[in-house]
XYZ file of C-alpha atoms in Angstrom:
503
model
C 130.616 91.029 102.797
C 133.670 92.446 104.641
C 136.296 89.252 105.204
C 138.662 91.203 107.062
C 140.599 88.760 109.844
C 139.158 91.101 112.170
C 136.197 89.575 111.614
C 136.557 85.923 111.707
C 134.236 84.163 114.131
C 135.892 82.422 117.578
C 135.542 79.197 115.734
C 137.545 80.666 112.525
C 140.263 81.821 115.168
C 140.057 79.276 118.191
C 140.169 76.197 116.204
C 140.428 73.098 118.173
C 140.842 75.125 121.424
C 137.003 76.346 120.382
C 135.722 72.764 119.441
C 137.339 71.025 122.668
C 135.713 74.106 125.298
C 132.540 74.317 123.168
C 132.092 70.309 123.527
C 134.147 70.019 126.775
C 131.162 71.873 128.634
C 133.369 74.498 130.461
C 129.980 76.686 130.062
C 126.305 75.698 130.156
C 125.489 78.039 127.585
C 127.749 78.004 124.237
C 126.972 82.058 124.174
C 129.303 82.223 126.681
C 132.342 81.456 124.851
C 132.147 83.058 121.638
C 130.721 86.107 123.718
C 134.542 85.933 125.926
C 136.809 88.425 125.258
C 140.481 87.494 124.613
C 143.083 89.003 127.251
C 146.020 87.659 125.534
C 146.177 87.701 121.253
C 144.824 84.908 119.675
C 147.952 82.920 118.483
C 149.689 83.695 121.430
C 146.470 81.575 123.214
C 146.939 78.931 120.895
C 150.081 78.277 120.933
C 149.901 78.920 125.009
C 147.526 76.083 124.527
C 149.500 73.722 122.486
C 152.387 73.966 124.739
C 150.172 73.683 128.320
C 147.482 71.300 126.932
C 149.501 68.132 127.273
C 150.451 68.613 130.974
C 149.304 65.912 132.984
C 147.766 68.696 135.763
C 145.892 70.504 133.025
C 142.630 71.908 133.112
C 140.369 73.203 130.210
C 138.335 75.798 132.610
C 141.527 77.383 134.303
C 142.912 77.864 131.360
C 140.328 79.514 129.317
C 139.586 81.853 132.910
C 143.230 82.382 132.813
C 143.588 83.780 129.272
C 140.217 85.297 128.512
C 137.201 88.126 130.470
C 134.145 86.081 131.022
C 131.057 88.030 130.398
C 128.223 88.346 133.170
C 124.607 88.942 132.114
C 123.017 92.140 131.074
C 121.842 93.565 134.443
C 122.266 90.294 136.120
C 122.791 92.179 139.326
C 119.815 94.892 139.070
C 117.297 94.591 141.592
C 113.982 95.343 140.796
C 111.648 97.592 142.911
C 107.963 95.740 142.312
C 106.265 98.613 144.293
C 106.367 100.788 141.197
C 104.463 100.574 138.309
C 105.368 98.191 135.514
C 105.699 100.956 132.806
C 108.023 102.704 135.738
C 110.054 99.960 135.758
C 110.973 99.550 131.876
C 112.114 103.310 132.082
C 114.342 102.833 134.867
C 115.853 99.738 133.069
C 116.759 101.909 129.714
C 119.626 103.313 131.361
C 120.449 99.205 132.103
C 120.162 98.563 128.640
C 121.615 101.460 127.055
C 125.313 101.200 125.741
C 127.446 104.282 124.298
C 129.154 103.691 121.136
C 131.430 101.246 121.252
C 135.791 101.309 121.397
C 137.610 99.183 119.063
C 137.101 95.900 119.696
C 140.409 93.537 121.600
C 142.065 91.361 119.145
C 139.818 88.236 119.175
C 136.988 89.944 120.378
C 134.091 88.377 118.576
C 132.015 92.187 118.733
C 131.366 94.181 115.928
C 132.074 97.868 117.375
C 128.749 99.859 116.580
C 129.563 103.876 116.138
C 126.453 105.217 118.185
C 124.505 104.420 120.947
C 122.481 101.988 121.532
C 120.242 99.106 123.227
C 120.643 95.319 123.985
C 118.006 93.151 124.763
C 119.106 91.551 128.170
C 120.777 88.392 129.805
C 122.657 86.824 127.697
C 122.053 88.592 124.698
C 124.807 91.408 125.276
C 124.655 93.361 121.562
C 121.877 94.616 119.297
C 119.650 92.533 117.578
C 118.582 93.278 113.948
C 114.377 92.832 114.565
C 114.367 93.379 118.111
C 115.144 96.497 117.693
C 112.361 97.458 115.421
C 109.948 96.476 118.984
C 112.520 98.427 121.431
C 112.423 101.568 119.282
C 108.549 101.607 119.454
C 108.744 101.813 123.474
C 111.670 104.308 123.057
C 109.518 106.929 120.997
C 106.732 106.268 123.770
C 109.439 107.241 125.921
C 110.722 110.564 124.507
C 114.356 108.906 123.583
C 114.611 109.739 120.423
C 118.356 110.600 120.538
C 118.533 106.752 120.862
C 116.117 106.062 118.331
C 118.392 108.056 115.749
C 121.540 106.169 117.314
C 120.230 102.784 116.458
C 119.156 103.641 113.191
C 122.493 104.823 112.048
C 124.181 102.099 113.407
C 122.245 99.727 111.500
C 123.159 102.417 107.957
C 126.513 102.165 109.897
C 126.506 98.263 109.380
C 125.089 98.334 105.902
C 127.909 100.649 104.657
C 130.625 98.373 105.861
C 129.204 94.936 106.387
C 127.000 95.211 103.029
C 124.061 94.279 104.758
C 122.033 93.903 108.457
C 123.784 91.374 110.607
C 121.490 89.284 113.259
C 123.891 91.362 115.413
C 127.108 93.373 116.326
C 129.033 90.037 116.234
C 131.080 88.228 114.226
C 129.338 84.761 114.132
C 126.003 86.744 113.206
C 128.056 87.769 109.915
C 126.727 85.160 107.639
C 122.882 85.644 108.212
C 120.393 88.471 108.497
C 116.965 89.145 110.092
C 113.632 89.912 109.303
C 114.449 93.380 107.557
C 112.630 96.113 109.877
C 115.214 98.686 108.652
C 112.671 100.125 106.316
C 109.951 100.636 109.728
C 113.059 102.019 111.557
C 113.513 104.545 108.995
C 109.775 105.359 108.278
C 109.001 105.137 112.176
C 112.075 108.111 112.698
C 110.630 109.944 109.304
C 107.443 110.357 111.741
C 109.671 112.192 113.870
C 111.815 113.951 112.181
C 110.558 114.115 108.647
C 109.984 112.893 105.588
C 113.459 113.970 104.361
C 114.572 110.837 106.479
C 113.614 108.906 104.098
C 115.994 110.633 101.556
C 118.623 110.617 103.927
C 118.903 106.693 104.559
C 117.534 106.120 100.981
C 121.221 104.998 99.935
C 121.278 102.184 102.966
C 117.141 101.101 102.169
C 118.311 100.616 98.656
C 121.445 98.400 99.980
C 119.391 96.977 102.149
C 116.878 95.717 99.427
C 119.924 94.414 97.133
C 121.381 91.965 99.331
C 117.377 90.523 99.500
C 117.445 90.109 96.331
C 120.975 88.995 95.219
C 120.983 86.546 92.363
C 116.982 87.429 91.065
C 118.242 88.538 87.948
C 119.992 85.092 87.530
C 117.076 83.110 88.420
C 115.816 80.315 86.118
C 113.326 77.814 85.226
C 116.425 74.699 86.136
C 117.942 77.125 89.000
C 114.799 78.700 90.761
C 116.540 79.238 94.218
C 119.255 81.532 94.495
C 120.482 82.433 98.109
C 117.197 84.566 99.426
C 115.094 84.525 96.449
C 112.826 82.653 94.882
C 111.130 82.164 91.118
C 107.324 80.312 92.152
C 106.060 79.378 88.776
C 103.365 81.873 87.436
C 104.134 84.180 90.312
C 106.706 86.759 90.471
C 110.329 86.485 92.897
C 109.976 86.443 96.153
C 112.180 85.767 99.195
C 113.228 83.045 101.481
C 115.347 82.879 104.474
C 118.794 81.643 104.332
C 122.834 81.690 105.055
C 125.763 81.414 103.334
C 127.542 78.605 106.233
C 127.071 75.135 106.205
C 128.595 74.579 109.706
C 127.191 74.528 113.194
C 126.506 78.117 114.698
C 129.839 79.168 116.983
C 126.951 80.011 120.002
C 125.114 76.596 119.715
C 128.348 74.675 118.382
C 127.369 71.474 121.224
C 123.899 70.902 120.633
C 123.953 71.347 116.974
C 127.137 68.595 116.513
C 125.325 66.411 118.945
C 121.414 66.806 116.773
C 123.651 66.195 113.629
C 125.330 62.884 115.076
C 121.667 62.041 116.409
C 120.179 62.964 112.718
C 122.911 60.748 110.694
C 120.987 57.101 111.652
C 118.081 58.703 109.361
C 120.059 59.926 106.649
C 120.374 63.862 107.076
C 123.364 65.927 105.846
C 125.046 67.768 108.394
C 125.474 70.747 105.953
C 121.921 70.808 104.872
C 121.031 70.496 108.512
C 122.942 73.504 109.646
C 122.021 75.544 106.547
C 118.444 74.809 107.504
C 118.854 75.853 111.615
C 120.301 78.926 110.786
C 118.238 80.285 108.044
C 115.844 79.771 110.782
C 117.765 81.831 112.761
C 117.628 84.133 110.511
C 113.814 84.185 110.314
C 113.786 85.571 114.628
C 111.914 82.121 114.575
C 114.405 79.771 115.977
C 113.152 77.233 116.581
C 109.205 76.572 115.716
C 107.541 73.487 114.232
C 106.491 76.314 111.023
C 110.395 75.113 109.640
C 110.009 71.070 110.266
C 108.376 68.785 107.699
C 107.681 66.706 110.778
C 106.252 68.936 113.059
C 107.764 67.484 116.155
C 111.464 65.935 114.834
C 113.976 69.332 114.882
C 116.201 67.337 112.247
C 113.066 67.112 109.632
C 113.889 71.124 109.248
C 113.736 72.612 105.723
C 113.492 76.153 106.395
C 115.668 77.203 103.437
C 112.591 75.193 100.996
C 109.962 77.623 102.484
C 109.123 80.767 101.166
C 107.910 82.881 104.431
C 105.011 84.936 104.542
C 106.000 87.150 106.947
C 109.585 88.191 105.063
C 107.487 88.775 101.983
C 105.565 91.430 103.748
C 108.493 92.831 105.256
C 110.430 93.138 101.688
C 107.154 94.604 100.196
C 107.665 97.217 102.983
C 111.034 97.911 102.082
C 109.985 98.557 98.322
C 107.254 100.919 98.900
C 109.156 102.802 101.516
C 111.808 102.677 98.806
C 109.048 103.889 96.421
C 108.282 106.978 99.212
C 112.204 107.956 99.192
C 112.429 108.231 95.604
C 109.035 110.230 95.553
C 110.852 112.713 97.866
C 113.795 113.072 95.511
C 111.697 113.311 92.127
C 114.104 110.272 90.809
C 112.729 106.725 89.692
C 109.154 107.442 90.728
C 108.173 104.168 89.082
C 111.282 101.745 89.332
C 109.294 99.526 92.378
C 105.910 99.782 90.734
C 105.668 97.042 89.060
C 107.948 94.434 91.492
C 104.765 96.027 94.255
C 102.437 94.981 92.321
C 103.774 91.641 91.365
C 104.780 90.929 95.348
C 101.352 92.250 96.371
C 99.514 89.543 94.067
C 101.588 87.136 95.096
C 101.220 88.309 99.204
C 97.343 88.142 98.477
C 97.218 84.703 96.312
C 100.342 82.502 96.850
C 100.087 82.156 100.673
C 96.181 83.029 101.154
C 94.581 79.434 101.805
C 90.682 79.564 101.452
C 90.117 76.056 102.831
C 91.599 77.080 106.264
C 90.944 81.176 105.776
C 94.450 81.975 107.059
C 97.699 82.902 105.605
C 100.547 80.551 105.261
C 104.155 79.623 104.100
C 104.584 78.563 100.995
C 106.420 74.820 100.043
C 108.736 75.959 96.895
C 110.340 72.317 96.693
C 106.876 70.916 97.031
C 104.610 73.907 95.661
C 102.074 73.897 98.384
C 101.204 75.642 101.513
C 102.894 74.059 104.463
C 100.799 72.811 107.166
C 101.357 75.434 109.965
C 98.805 77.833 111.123
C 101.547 80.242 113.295
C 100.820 84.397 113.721
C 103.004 85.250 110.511
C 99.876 84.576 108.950
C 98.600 88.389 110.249
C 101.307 90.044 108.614
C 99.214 90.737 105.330
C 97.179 92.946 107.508
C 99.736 95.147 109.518
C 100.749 95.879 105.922
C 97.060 96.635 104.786
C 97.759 93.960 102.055
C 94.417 91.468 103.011
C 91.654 91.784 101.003
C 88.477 92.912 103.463
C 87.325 89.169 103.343
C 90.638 88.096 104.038
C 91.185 90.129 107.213
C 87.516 88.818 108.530
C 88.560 85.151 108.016
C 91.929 85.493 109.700
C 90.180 87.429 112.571
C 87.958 84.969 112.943
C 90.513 82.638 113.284
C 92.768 84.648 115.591
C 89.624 84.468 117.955
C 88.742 81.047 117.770
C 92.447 79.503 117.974
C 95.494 81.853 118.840
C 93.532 84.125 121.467
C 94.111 82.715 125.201
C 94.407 83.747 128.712
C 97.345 86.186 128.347
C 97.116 86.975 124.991
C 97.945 85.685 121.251
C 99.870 82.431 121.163
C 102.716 82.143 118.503
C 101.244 78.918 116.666
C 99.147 75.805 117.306
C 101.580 73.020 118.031
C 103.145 72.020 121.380
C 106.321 70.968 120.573
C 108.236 71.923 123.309
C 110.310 74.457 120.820
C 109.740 78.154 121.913
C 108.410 79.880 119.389
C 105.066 77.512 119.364
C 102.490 76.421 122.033
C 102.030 77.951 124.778
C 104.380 80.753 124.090
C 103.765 84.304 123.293
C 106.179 86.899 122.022
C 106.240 90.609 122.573
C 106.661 91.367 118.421
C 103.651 89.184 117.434
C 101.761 90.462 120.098
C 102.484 94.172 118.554
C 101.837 93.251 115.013
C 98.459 91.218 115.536
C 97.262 94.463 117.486
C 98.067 96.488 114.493
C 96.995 93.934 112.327
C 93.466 93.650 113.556
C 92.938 97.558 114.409
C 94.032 97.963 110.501
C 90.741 96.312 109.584
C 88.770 97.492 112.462
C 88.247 94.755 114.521
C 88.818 96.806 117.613
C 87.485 94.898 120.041
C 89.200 91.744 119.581
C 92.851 93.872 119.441
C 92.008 95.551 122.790
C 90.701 92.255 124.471
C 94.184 90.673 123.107
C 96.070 94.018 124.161
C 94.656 93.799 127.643
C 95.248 90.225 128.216
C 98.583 90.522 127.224
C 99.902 93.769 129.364
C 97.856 92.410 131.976
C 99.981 89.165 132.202
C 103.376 91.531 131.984
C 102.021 93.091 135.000
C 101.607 89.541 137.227
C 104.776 88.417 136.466
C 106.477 91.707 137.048
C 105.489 91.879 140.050
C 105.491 88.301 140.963
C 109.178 88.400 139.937
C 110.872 91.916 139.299
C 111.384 91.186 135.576
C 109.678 91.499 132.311
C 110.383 88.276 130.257
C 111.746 87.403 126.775
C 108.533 85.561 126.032
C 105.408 84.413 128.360
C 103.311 81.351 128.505
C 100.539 82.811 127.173
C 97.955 79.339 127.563
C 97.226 79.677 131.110
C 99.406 82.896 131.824
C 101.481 81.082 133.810
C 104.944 82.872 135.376
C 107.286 80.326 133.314
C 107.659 79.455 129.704
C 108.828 76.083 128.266
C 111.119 75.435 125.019
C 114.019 76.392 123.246
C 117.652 75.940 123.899
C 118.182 78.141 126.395
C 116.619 79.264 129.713
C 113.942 82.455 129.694
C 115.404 85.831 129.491
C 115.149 88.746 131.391
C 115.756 92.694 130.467
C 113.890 92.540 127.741
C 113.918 95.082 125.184
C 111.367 93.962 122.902
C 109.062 93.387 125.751
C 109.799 96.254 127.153
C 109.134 98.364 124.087
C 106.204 96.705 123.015
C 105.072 97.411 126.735
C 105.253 101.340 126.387
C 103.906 101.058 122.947
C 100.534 99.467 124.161
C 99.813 101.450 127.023
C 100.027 104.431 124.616
């Protein structure tokens, strides 16, 4: 990874002048900070600070409005016209959401300058986001932008040249962690488009790409099965796990996560496993669900980096077959994934299938068991086509039963009051249960679920002007509980799942 200064993170540069506005509350939301861009260099702020700090008429909000640009929310101040139609609406709100490629960055700046254009989800989330973007690009193809399609995916080959890998985003505090790796749909989504010598193209960045997954599985042994983001299950072959290389709190949830960690000390947690375990969920897109806790309702009982996902698994498997397709296209290595397919696709079929409860789940490697949760990674196996036919009726019938409500699929079956479980629904699992069930032909129950779902974007369009970062899908309801910050509005992966539905 690139460990230029440039790059350091606001806590890296800020120091205590980070720690004492991050736990001073000069913001509600700890985004804000990390997200403010410096007006003055950095050591000329701290030392500014050292020198003003110990007046007795000084105050901590003056001085960071005094020496720093205070970002506003994406299209905070757009006005929605609820007379049109909702599929109106998201086109007008590309142009919102759009950005041109970036200047260099101010000294301090904590934003990782992207080369091409491209689209932010909304509120407070002001850069790209590694697997929203996947769900955005699907509504931009259904909207004819394809010169934006091709922008984001080369700013994502952009950040694997330099950066080594996918960040969560264009910032630096994101430069530690990853995302569910969509690259590999971005690419063959744009090879639909433009052709299959796409593939060939970005074949250098997929290959990248699939490296830093698997990192250290050459290393991997019977007393060290864990290595960063893979995993050796006995009698199965490697596969992958979430995880991140820093042991501290996140820079953009620095207060809550110092205050759970002096809450979780009375029962014996270790702030460094703790924070290794929050944001290797954060890496997962999941943060936070009760699929990462070993007590499905106590946030500190986390242990996400002990869980081997179900949902990255497919994802990776993805990125070696379209890996597989690219080297097809060149006539090179025709059979260097063929047998790590195979192995993942027999593991993808038996390690997380669980016949008792005729779902897919997570797999324990500390404990070598499924874990307990029944959440909508569990359909991933069959957007990929890798169920068995009797494996794609008992997860149907499941889907039906449990996860289908009023406005669609819910994201698992535990109210917790974190926001990716009950009642919440999410635009990206909404997408990839769709595709999931119309892969196996259970048409019916994809269009009831499709229907639901745009149908409860509609009422709270037009109830309120915006379409939402996620929807209380239980009794469709215009407000959704959980998580650590308020709902979003904008919202690209609603937006583009949206587009992609009505098509």
């Amino acid at each position: 990874m690139t460990t230029s200064s440039a790059l350091q993170s606001p806590d890296q540069l800020f120091g205590e002048l980070f720690r004492d506005v991050q736990l001073g509350h000069v913001f509600a939301d700890s985004k804000t900070f990390v997200d403010c861009v410096p007006k003055l260099a950095p050591a000329t702020i701290l030392a500014r600070y050292e020198t003003e700090k110990i007046k007795a008429d000084f105050d901590l909000s003056d001085f960071v409005h005094d020496t720093f640009w205070v970002p506003e929310k994406v299209a905070g101040n757009y006005v929605s016209d609820t007379s049109v139609s909702t599929t109106e609406h998201v086109n007008l709100l590309w142009e919102h959401l759009s950005r041109p490629a970036d200047p260099p960055s101010a000294e301090g700046s904590s934003r990782v300058p992207l080369p091409y254009p491209y689209v932010v989800p909304g509120g407070r989330f002001r850069e790209i986001f590694y697997w929203d973007s996947y769900f955005t690009i699907l509504g931009l193809e259904g909207a004819g932008r394809v010169d934006l399609i091709r922008g984001m995916v080369d700013n994502f080959a952009y950040l694997i040249d330099t950066i080594g890998f996918i960040p969560n985003g264009n910032r630096t505090y994101f430069l530690s962690r990853s995302q569910p790796p969509y690259f590999a749909l971005m690419v063959k989504l744009l090879a639909d488009i433009d052709g299959p010598e796409t593939l060939v193209r970005y074949k250098p960045q997929l290959q990248r790409e699939y490296d830093f997954w698997m990192q250290g599985s050459q290393t991997l042994t019977q007393e060290q099965p864990i290595i960063k983001r893979v995993v050796r299950v006995p009698g199965c072959s490697v596969v992958n796990r979430y995880w991140d290389t820093c042991p501290t709190p996140r820079p953009e949830a620095y207060r809550q996560e110092v205050e759970l960690a002096g809450d979780s000390e009375p029962l014996g947690i270790v702030p460094a496993e703790l924070f290794t375990h929050i944001r290797a969920a954060c890496e997962s897109g999941w943060d936070f669900s009760s699929r990462w806790f070993i007590d499905q309702h106590m946030m500190a009982k986390i242990h996400t980096t002990e869980i081997v996902p179900v949902d990255l698994n497919c994802l990776v498997y993805s990125l070696e077959t379209t890996l597989e397709e690219a080297n097809q296209q060149t006539g090179s290595d025709t059979d260097k994934f063929a047998g790590q397919i195979d192995a993942r696709k027999q593991a993808i079929e038996t390690l997380f299938w669980n016949d008792i409860t005729g779902f897919f789940h997570d797999y324990d490697a500390i404990r070598h068991e499924p874990t307990p949760a029944l959440t909508l990674a569990g359909v991933f196996p069959l957007f990929f086509k890798l169920a068995t036919p009797e494996q794609a009726a008992r997860v149907h019938d499941r889907l039906n039963a449990d996860f289908l409500q009023a406005g669609g699929w819910v994201t698992t079956l535990m109210n917790t009051g974190q926001q990716w479980d009950w009642p919440n629904g999410w635009a990206p699992l909404q997408w990839m249960v769709y595709r999931a069930l119309m892969n196996y032909g259970f048409t019916e129950t994809a269009n009831e679920g499709r229907k639901r779902w745009l149908s409860l974007n509609d009422k709270v369009f037009h109830a309120t002007g915006k379409m939402m970062e996620k929807y209380n899908v239980v009794d469709a309801a215009l407000t959704t509980g959980g998580g650590e910050y308020p709902n979003q509005d904008g919202f690209g992966w609603t937006n583009g799942v949206y587009l992609a539905m009505m098509e």
